[in-house]
Coordinates of C-alpha atoms in Angstrom, one line a residue:
X1 CA 0.0 0.0 0.0
X2 CA 1.1 3.5 -0.7
X3 CA 3.1 5.4 1.9
X4 CA 1.0 6.6 4.8
X5 CA 1.2 10.2 6.0
X6 CA 3.0 11.0 9.2
X7 CA 1.2 9.6 12.3
X8 CA -0.3 12.5 14.3
X9 CA 0.9 11.0 17.6
X10 CA 4.4 10.4 16.4
X11 CA 4.9 13.7 14.6
X12 CA 6.8 16.2 16.7
X13 CA 7.3 19.9 16.3
X14 CA 8.3 21.3 12.9
X15 CA 11.7 20.3 11.7
X16 CA 13.8 21.0 8.6
X17 CA 11.5 20.2 5.7
X18 CA 11.2 21.2 2.0
X19 CA 10.1 24.7 1.2
X20 CA 6.8 25.5 -0.4
X21 CA 7.3 28.2 -2.9
X22 CA 3.7 28.9 -3.9
X23 CA 0.1 27.6 -3.7
X24 CA 0.6 25.8 -7.0
X25 CA 3.6 24.0 -5.6
X26 CA 1.6 23.0 -2.5
X27 CA -1.2 21.7 -4.6
X28 CA 1.2 19.6 -6.6
X29 CA 2.8 18.3 -3.5
X30 CA -0.5 17.2 -2.1
X31 CA -1.4 15.4 -5.3
X32 CA 1.9 13.5 -5.1
X33 CA 1.8 12.4 -1.5
X34 CA -2.0 11.8 -1.2
X35 CA -2.4 9.8 -4.4
X36 CA 0.3 7.2 -5.0
X37 CA -0.1 5.8 -8.4
X38 CA 0.5 2.1 -9.3
X39 CA -1.4 -1.1 -9.9
X40 CA -4.0 -1.4 -7.1
X41 CA -3.2 -4.7 -5.4
X42 CA -3.2 -4.0 -1.6
X43 CA -5.8 -3.7 1.1
X44 CA -5.5 -2.7 4.8
X45 CA -7.8 -1.9 7.7
X46 CA -8.0 -0.1 11.0
X47 CA -10.2 -1.2 13.9
X48 CA -11.2 0.8 16.9
X49 CA -12.7 -0.3 20.2
X50 CA -13.9 1.7 23.3
X51 CA -12.1 0.6 26.4
X52 CA -13.2 0.1 30.0
X53 CA -11.1 -0.6 33.2
X54 CA -12.3 -3.7 35.1
X55 CA -15.4 -5.7 34.7
X56 CA -18.7 -3.9 33.8
X57 CA -21.1 -4.1 36.7
X58 CA -23.7 -2.1 38.6
X59 CA -21.4 -1.6 41.5
X60 CA -21.3 2.1 41.8
X61 CA -19.8 5.3 40.3
X62 CA -16.7 3.5 39.1
X63 CA -18.5 0.6 37.5
X64 CA -16.7 0.9 34.1
X65 CA -14.3 3.8 34.1
X66 CA -11.9 4.6 31.3
X67 CA -8.5 3.0 31.8
X68 CA -5.6 4.9 33.2
X69 CA -3.0 5.7 30.5
X70 CA -0.3 4.1 32.7
X71 CA -2.3 0.9 32.9
X72 CA -2.7 0.9 29.1
X73 CA 1.1 1.4 28.7
X74 CA 1.8 -1.3 31.2
X75 CA -0.5 -3.8 29.4
X76 CA 0.8 -3.1 26.0
X77 CA 4.5 -3.2 26.9
X78 CA 6.7 -3.0 23.8
X79 CA 3.7 -2.5 21.6
X80 CA 2.6 0.7 23.4
X81 CA 2.3 3.8 21.2
X82 CA 4.7 6.6 22.1
X83 CA 1.7 8.9 22.8
X84 CA 1.4 7.1 26.2
X85 CA 5.0 5.7 26.5
X86 CA 7.5 8.0 25.0
X87 CA 10.4 5.6 25.3
X88 CA 8.4 2.6 23.9
X89 CA 9.9 0.8 20.8
X90 CA 6.2 0.8 19.6
X91 CA 6.7 -2.6 17.9
X92 CA 4.2 -4.0 15.5
X93 CA 2.2 -7.0 16.7
X94 CA 3.1 -10.4 15.1
X95 CA 0.6 -10.0 12.3
X96 CA 2.0 -6.6 11.4
X97 CA -0.6 -4.4 13.1
X98 CA 0.4 -1.3 15.1
X99 CA -1.4 -0.1 18.2
X100 CA -2.4 3.5 18.6
X101 CA -4.7 5.3 21.0
X102 CA -7.5 7.8 20.4
X103 CA -8.1 10.8 22.7
X104 CA -10.8 9.2 24.8
X105 CA -8.9 6.0 25.4
X106 CA -10.2 4.1 22.4
X107 CA -7.7 1.5 21.2
X108 CA -6.9 1.2 17.5
X109 CA -5.2 -1.5 15.5
X110 CA -3.8 -0.4 12.1
X111 CA -3.0 -3.4 9.9
X112 CA -0.1 -4.0 7.6
X113 CA -1.2 -4.0 3.9
X114 CA -1.9 -7.3 2.3
X115 CA -2.6 -8.5 -1.2
X116 CA -5.5 -10.7 -0.2
X117 CA -8.4 -9.7 2.0
X118 CA -8.6 -13.1 3.5
X119 CA -5.0 -12.9 4.6
X120 CA -5.6 -9.4 6.0
X121 CA -8.5 -10.6 8.0
X122 CA -6.7 -13.6 9.4
X123 CA -3.6 -11.6 10.5
X124 CA -5.7 -8.7 11.9
X125 CA -8.0 -11.1 13.7
X126 CA -4.9 -12.8 15.3
X127 CA -3.5 -9.4 16.3
X128 CA -6.9 -8.3 17.7
X129 CA -7.0 -11.5 19.8
X130 CA -3.5 -10.8 21.2
X131 CA -4.4 -7.2 21.9
X132 CA -7.4 -8.3 23.9
X133 CA -5.2 -10.7 25.9
X134 CA -2.6 -8.0 26.6
X135 CA -5.3 -5.6 27.8
X136 CA -7.1 -8.2 29.9
X137 CA -3.8 -8.9 31.7
X138 CA -4.4 -5.5 33.4
X139 CA -8.2 -5.8 33.6
X140 CA -8.8 -3.6 30.6
X141 CA -11.5 -4.6 28.2
X142 CA -12.0 -3.5 24.6
X143 CA -15.7 -3.1 23.7
X144 CA -17.0 -3.6 20.1
X145 CA -19.4 -0.7 19.9
X146 CA -19.3 2.3 17.6
X147 CA -20.7 4.9 20.1
X148 CA -20.6 5.1 23.9
X149 CA -24.2 5.1 25.0
X150 CA -23.4 5.5 28.7
X151 CA -20.3 7.6 29.5
X152 CA -19.8 11.3 29.2
X153 CA -17.0 12.3 26.8
X154 CA -13.6 12.6 28.6
X155 CA -10.3 13.2 26.9
X156 CA -7.4 11.2 28.3
X157 CA -4.6 12.1 25.8
X158 CA -3.1 15.5 26.6
X159 CA -1.1 16.0 23.5
X160 CA -1.1 19.6 22.1
X161 CA -2.8 18.3 18.9
X162 CA -5.8 17.1 20.9
X163 CA -6.0 20.2 23.1
X164 CA -6.1 22.4 20.1
X165 CA -8.6 20.1 18.4
X166 CA -11.0 20.1 21.4
X167 CA -10.7 23.9 21.6
X168 CA -11.4 24.3 17.9
X169 CA -14.4 21.9 17.7
X170 CA -15.8 23.2 21.0
X171 CA -16.5 26.5 19.4
X172 CA -18.8 24.8 16.9
X173 CA -20.8 22.4 19.0
X174 CA -20.8 19.2 21.1
X175 CA -19.9 16.8 18.3
X176 CA -16.2 17.3 18.3
X177 CA -15.5 16.1 21.8
X178 CA -18.0 13.3 21.3
X179 CA -16.3 12.2 18.1
X180 CA -12.8 12.4 19.8
X181 CA -13.7 10.5 22.9
X182 CA -16.8 8.4 22.5
X183 CA -16.9 6.9 19.0
X184 CA -15.2 4.0 17.2
X185 CA -15.0 3.0 13.5
X186 CA -13.9 0.2 11.2
X187 CA -11.8 1.7 8.4
X188 CA -10.8 0.0 5.1
X189 CA -7.9 1.3 2.9
X190 CA -7.3 0.5 -0.7
X191 CA -4.7 1.6 -3.2
X192 CA -5.5 4.8 -5.1
X193 CA -5.2 3.5 -8.6
X194 CA -3.0 2.8 -11.6
X195 CA -3.2 6.2 -13.2
X196 CA -5.2 9.4 -12.8
X197 CA -8.2 8.0 -14.7
X198 CA -8.2 4.9 -12.5
X199 CA -7.9 7.1 -9.4
X200 CA -10.9 9.2 -10.5
X201 CA -13.1 6.1 -11.1
X202 CA -12.2 4.5 -7.7
X203 CA -12.5 7.8 -5.8
X204 CA -15.9 8.5 -7.3
X205 CA -17.1 5.0 -6.6
X206 CA -16.0 5.0 -2.9
X207 CA -17.9 8.3 -2.4
X208 CA -20.9 7.2 -4.4
X209 CA -21.4 3.9 -2.5
X210 CA -20.8 5.7 0.8
X211 CA -24.3 6.5 1.9
X212 CA -25.7 3.1 1.1
X213 CA -22.8 1.2 2.8
X214 CA -22.9 3.6 5.7
X215 CA -26.5 2.6 6.2
X216 CA -25.8 -1.1 5.6
X217 CA -23.3 -1.1 8.5
X218 CA -24.8 1.6 10.8
X219 CA -25.1 0.3 14.3
X220 CA -24.7 3.3 16.7
X221 CA -28.3 4.6 17.5
X222 CA -27.3 5.9 20.9
X223 CA -24.5 8.3 21.8
X224 CA -24.4 9.8 25.3
X225 CA -24.4 13.6 25.1
X226 CA -25.6 13.9 21.5
X227 CA -28.5 16.4 21.0
X228 CA -31.9 14.8 20.8
X229 CA -32.8 12.9 17.6
X230 CA -33.2 9.4 16.3
X231 CA -30.2 8.4 14.1
X232 CA -29.1 5.1 12.7
X233 CA -25.4 6.1 13.1
X234 CA -24.8 8.7 15.8
X235 CA -21.1 8.1 15.1
X236 CA -21.4 9.4 11.6
X237 CA -23.8 12.1 12.7
X238 CA -21.0 13.4 14.9
X239 CA -18.5 13.3 12.1
X240 CA -20.8 15.1 9.7
X241 CA -21.7 17.8 12.2
X242 CA -18.4 18.6 13.9
X243 CA -16.9 20.8 11.2
X244 CA -18.4 20.9 7.7
X245 CA -15.3 22.5 6.1
X246 CA -13.1 19.6 7.3
X247 CA -15.4 16.6 6.9
X248 CA -17.6 17.3 3.8
X249 CA -15.6 18.2 0.7
X250 CA -17.7 19.0 -2.4
X251 CA -16.7 15.7 -4.1
X252 CA -19.7 15.6 -6.4
X253 CA -18.2 18.6 -8.2
X254 CA -14.8 17.1 -8.7
X255 CA -13.8 15.7 -12.1
X256 CA -10.2 15.4 -11.1
X257 CA -9.8 14.3 -7.5
X258 CA -6.0 14.5 -7.5
X259 CA -6.1 18.2 -8.3
X260 CA -9.3 19.1 -6.5
X261 CA -8.2 17.4 -3.2
X262 CA -5.2 19.7 -3.1
X263 CA -7.3 22.8 -3.7
X264 CA -9.7 21.8 -1.0
X265 CA -7.1 20.9 1.5
X266 CA -5.4 24.2 1.3
X267 CA -8.7 26.0 2.0
X268 CA -9.6 24.0 5.0
X269 CA -9.1 26.1 8.2
X270 CA -6.0 25.2 10.3
X271 CA -6.8 22.9 13.2
X272 CA -3.5 23.6 14.9
X273 CA 0.0 24.9 14.2
X274 CA 3.0 22.9 15.4
X275 CA 5.5 25.0 17.4
X276 CA 9.2 24.4 17.1
X277 CA 10.1 25.3 20.7
X278 CA 8.2 22.5 22.3
X279 CA 6.5 24.9 24.7
X280 CA 3.1 23.3 24.1
X281 CA 4.4 19.9 25.2
X282 CA 5.0 21.4 28.6
X283 CA 1.5 22.3 29.3
X284 CA 0.8 25.5 27.2
X285 CA -2.8 24.8 26.3
X286 CA -2.9 27.4 23.6
X287 CA 0.6 26.7 22.2
X288 CA -0.7 24.9 19.1
X289 CA -3.9 26.8 18.6
X290 CA -4.3 28.3 15.1
X291 CA -5.7 31.8 14.4
X292 CA -9.5 31.3 14.1
X293 CA -10.7 30.7 10.6
X294 CA -7.2 30.9 9.0
X295 CA -6.5 28.4 6.3
X296 CA -3.3 26.7 5.2
X297 CA -3.4 28.9 2.1
X298 CA -3.5 32.0 4.3
X299 CA -0.4 30.8 6.2
X300 CA 1.4 30.0 2.9
X301 CA 0.6 33.4 1.5
X302 CA 2.1 35.3 4.5
X303 CA -1.2 36.4 6.0
X304 CA -0.2 34.8 9.3
X305 CA 3.3 36.1 9.6
X306 CA 2.5 38.1 12.7
X307 CA 0.6 35.4 14.5
X308 CA 2.8 32.4 13.6
X309 CA 6.1 34.0 12.9
X310 CA 7.2 31.7 10.1
X311 CA 6.0 30.3 6.8
X312 CA 4.9 26.6 6.5
X313 CA 7.0 23.9 4.9
X314 CA 6.2 20.4 3.6
X315 CA 6.3 19.0 7.1
X316 CA 3.6 21.4 8.2
X317 CA 1.5 20.5 5.2
X318 CA 1.9 16.8 5.9
X319 CA 0.6 17.5 9.4
X320 CA -2.3 19.6 8.2
X321 CA -3.4 16.7 5.9
X322 CA -3.7 14.5 9.0
X323 CA -6.3 16.9 10.4
X324 CA -8.7 16.5 7.5
X325 CA -11.5 14.0 8.1
X326 CA -13.6 13.5 5.0
X327 CA -15.6 10.2 4.5
X328 CA -12.8 9.0 2.2
X329 CA -9.4 10.5 2.9
X330 CA -6.5 10.4 0.5
X331 CA -3.4 9.3 2.4
X332 CA -1.3 7.9 -0.4
X333 CA -4.0 5.2 -0.5
X334 CA -7.7 5.8 -0.2
X335 CA -9.0 5.5 3.4
X336 CA -12.7 4.7 3.8
X337 CA -13.8 6.2 7.1
X338 CA -17.6 6.0 7.1
X339 CA -18.2 2.5 8.6
X340 CA -19.3 2.1 12.2
X341 CA -17.2 -0.2 14.4
X342 CA -18.9 -3.6 14.0
X343 CA -19.8 -6.2 16.6
X344 CA -17.4 -9.0 17.3
X345 CA -15.5 -10.0 14.2
X346 CA -18.1 -8.7 11.8
X347 CA -15.6 -6.0 10.7
X348 CA -14.4 -8.7 8.2
X349 CA -17.5 -8.2 6.1
X350 CA -16.9 -4.5 5.0
X351 CA -13.3 -5.5 4.3
X352 CA -14.5 -8.1 1.9
X353 CA -17.1 -5.7 0.5
X354 CA -14.6 -3.0 -0.4
X355 CA -12.1 -5.5 -1.7
X356 CA -14.7 -6.9 -4.1
X357 CA -16.2 -3.6 -5.2
X358 CA -12.7 -2.3 -6.1
X359 CA -11.6 -5.6 -7.7
X360 CA -11.7 -4.5 -11.3
X361 CA -12.5 -1.4 -13.3
X362 CA -15.8 -3.0 -14.5
X363 CA -16.9 -3.7 -11.0
X364 CA -16.0 -0.2 -9.9
X365 CA -18.1 1.2 -12.8
X366 CA -21.0 -1.0 -11.9
X367 CA -20.9 -0.1 -8.3
X368 CA -20.9 3.6 -9.2
X369 CA -23.9 3.1 -11.5
X370 CA -25.9 1.3 -8.8
X371 CA -25.0 4.0 -6.2
X372 CA -25.3 7.1 -8.3
X373 CA -28.9 8.0 -7.3
X374 CA -27.8 7.9 -3.6
X375 CA -24.6 9.8 -4.0
X376 CA -24.4 12.7 -1.5
X377 CA -27.2 11.4 0.8
X378 CA -24.9 11.2 3.8
X379 CA -27.2 12.8 6.3
X380 CA -30.2 10.7 5.2
X381 CA -28.1 7.5 5.5
X382 CA -26.8 8.4 8.9
X383 CA -30.2 9.5 10.1
X384 CA -32.6 6.8 8.7
X385 CA -30.2 4.0 7.8
X386 CA -32.0 1.0 6.2
X387 CA -35.4 2.5 7.1
X388 CA -35.1 4.6 3.9
X389 CA -36.3 2.2 1.2
X390 CA -34.2 3.6 -1.6
X391 CA -31.0 3.5 0.6
X392 CA -31.9 0.0 1.7
X393 CA -32.4 -1.1 -1.9
X394 CA -29.0 0.4 -2.9
X395 CA -27.3 -1.3 0.0
X396 CA -28.7 -4.7 -0.9
X397 CA -27.7 -4.3 -4.6
X398 CA -24.2 -3.2 -3.7
X399 CA -23.7 -6.1 -1.2
X400 CA -25.0 -8.6 -3.8
X401 CA -22.6 -7.2 -6.4
X402 CA -19.8 -7.5 -3.9
X403 CA -20.8 -11.1 -3.1
X404 CA -20.4 -12.0 -6.7
X405 CA -16.9 -10.7 -6.8
X406 CA -15.3 -11.8 -3.5
X407 CA -12.1 -13.7 -3.6
X408 CA -13.3 -16.7 -1.6
X409 CA -16.5 -18.7 -1.1
X410 CA -16.4 -18.0 2.6
X411 CA -16.3 -14.3 2.0
X412 CA -19.1 -14.6 -0.6
X413 CA -21.4 -16.3 2.0
X414 CA -20.6 -13.7 4.6
X415 CA -21.4 -10.8 2.3
X416 CA -24.5 -12.5 0.9
X417 CA -25.7 -12.9 4.5
X418 CA -25.2 -9.2 5.1
X419 CA -27.2 -8.5 2.0
X420 CA -30.0 -10.6 3.3
X421 CA -29.8 -8.8 6.6
X422 CA -30.1 -5.5 4.9
X423 CA -33.0 -6.7 2.8
X424 CA -34.8 -7.5 6.1
X425 CA -33.9 -4.0 7.4
X426 CA -31.8 -5.2 10.3
X427 CA -28.6 -3.7 11.6
X428 CA -25.4 -5.6 12.3
X429 CA -26.2 -5.7 16.0
X430 CA -29.8 -6.9 15.7
X431 CA -30.7 -10.6 15.9
X432 CA -34.0 -12.3 14.9
X433 CA -35.8 -10.8 17.8
X434 CA -37.9 -7.9 16.8
X435 CA -36.6 -4.5 18.2
X436 CA -33.5 -6.1 19.6
X437 CA -31.7 -3.7 22.0
X438 CA -28.8 -1.7 20.8
X439 CA -25.3 -2.6 22.2
X440 CA -24.4 -0.7 25.4
X441 CA -21.6 -0.8 28.0
X442 CA -23.5 -2.8 30.6
X443 CA -23.6 -1.4 34.1
X444 CA -21.7 1.8 33.3
X445 CA -22.5 4.4 35.8
X446 CA -23.8 7.6 34.2

């Protein structure tokens, strides 16, 4: 898989990087680093879980608290990310996955890329099993839900990036902190494409199928702290509402995603500005805050010379790109971010679905054709899910198309089963009992 952009938790303050001479140079740089061209052969995934310390019970105010960072670091040992253990070697797990931590204590596994979806699922499943064993050695439990229905949002990581993020999103509404601390996703990454035409086709397809597949895998109807309203995916509601400029690019208007992504990225407001002196690392809450409303293009043009005191370089631009959160993000490869965390090992199904739908140019084109009437209906999909008959029909058609093109019979059966579930209008967390309850963290004190 193409080279991934710098990890937000491992990136430090600005260092010597390449200069950016103009906006045109910055746009060209983005096109090069965000869309790595080559035959699309690899697939990867990222899985997130909420975490609780101790057994869930109804024993009082501390029934299921978030784990202490020190306990997480102790449990993970040499696999601990440097965000919680600065001296950790941050080793990959035996299957190639790396562990990271989200602001609210959610644990994440980022797989290595593989040529076969079945191999990816086998290795990632093994790594997930080992991760669970490591965490349980310190009485920490990962929970397979996409939204925390019980606990108030609480940020554990105190990195300057997250302080600046919370401050920025807090001025817009409640969804930023909810997203940061109380949601979890299942993400799938595929190669960008062989050439610009191939990239355009795959990019358009991944966005076109998004609303239908968001609905197909939506399973987060309850999110503690969200404003009133019935939504199939409260997790995706939070993403769509936290900052429109950052999460909802005008993709339907893009005929050349490689060029358009660069233009869009430069005009997204800065979430934070890394400081070279390290002051923010020592507790300066405002150290990385960006001038309100200022974009990367503003910084590049010199409009922020007084506030920031320097012009940005390619390292700053790399970092800015990690603060963009569209439904599909260009990170060298294409990162699909609109799927809720799935119960148990059901995350394997969307892996096989995207592997199948991207398996050939003809399948990509057919998927785009099926999904075209639903393109852009993100809010309807997040709100109504499979209750919308048109979205449900699109989801079923796409899953059946995927089932026809999976690489193994086992994957085909799993995807066909998901198509039948969607046909019946049931979510991944429902069983055959009518109105089955949504998953919760049992016994968590509120």
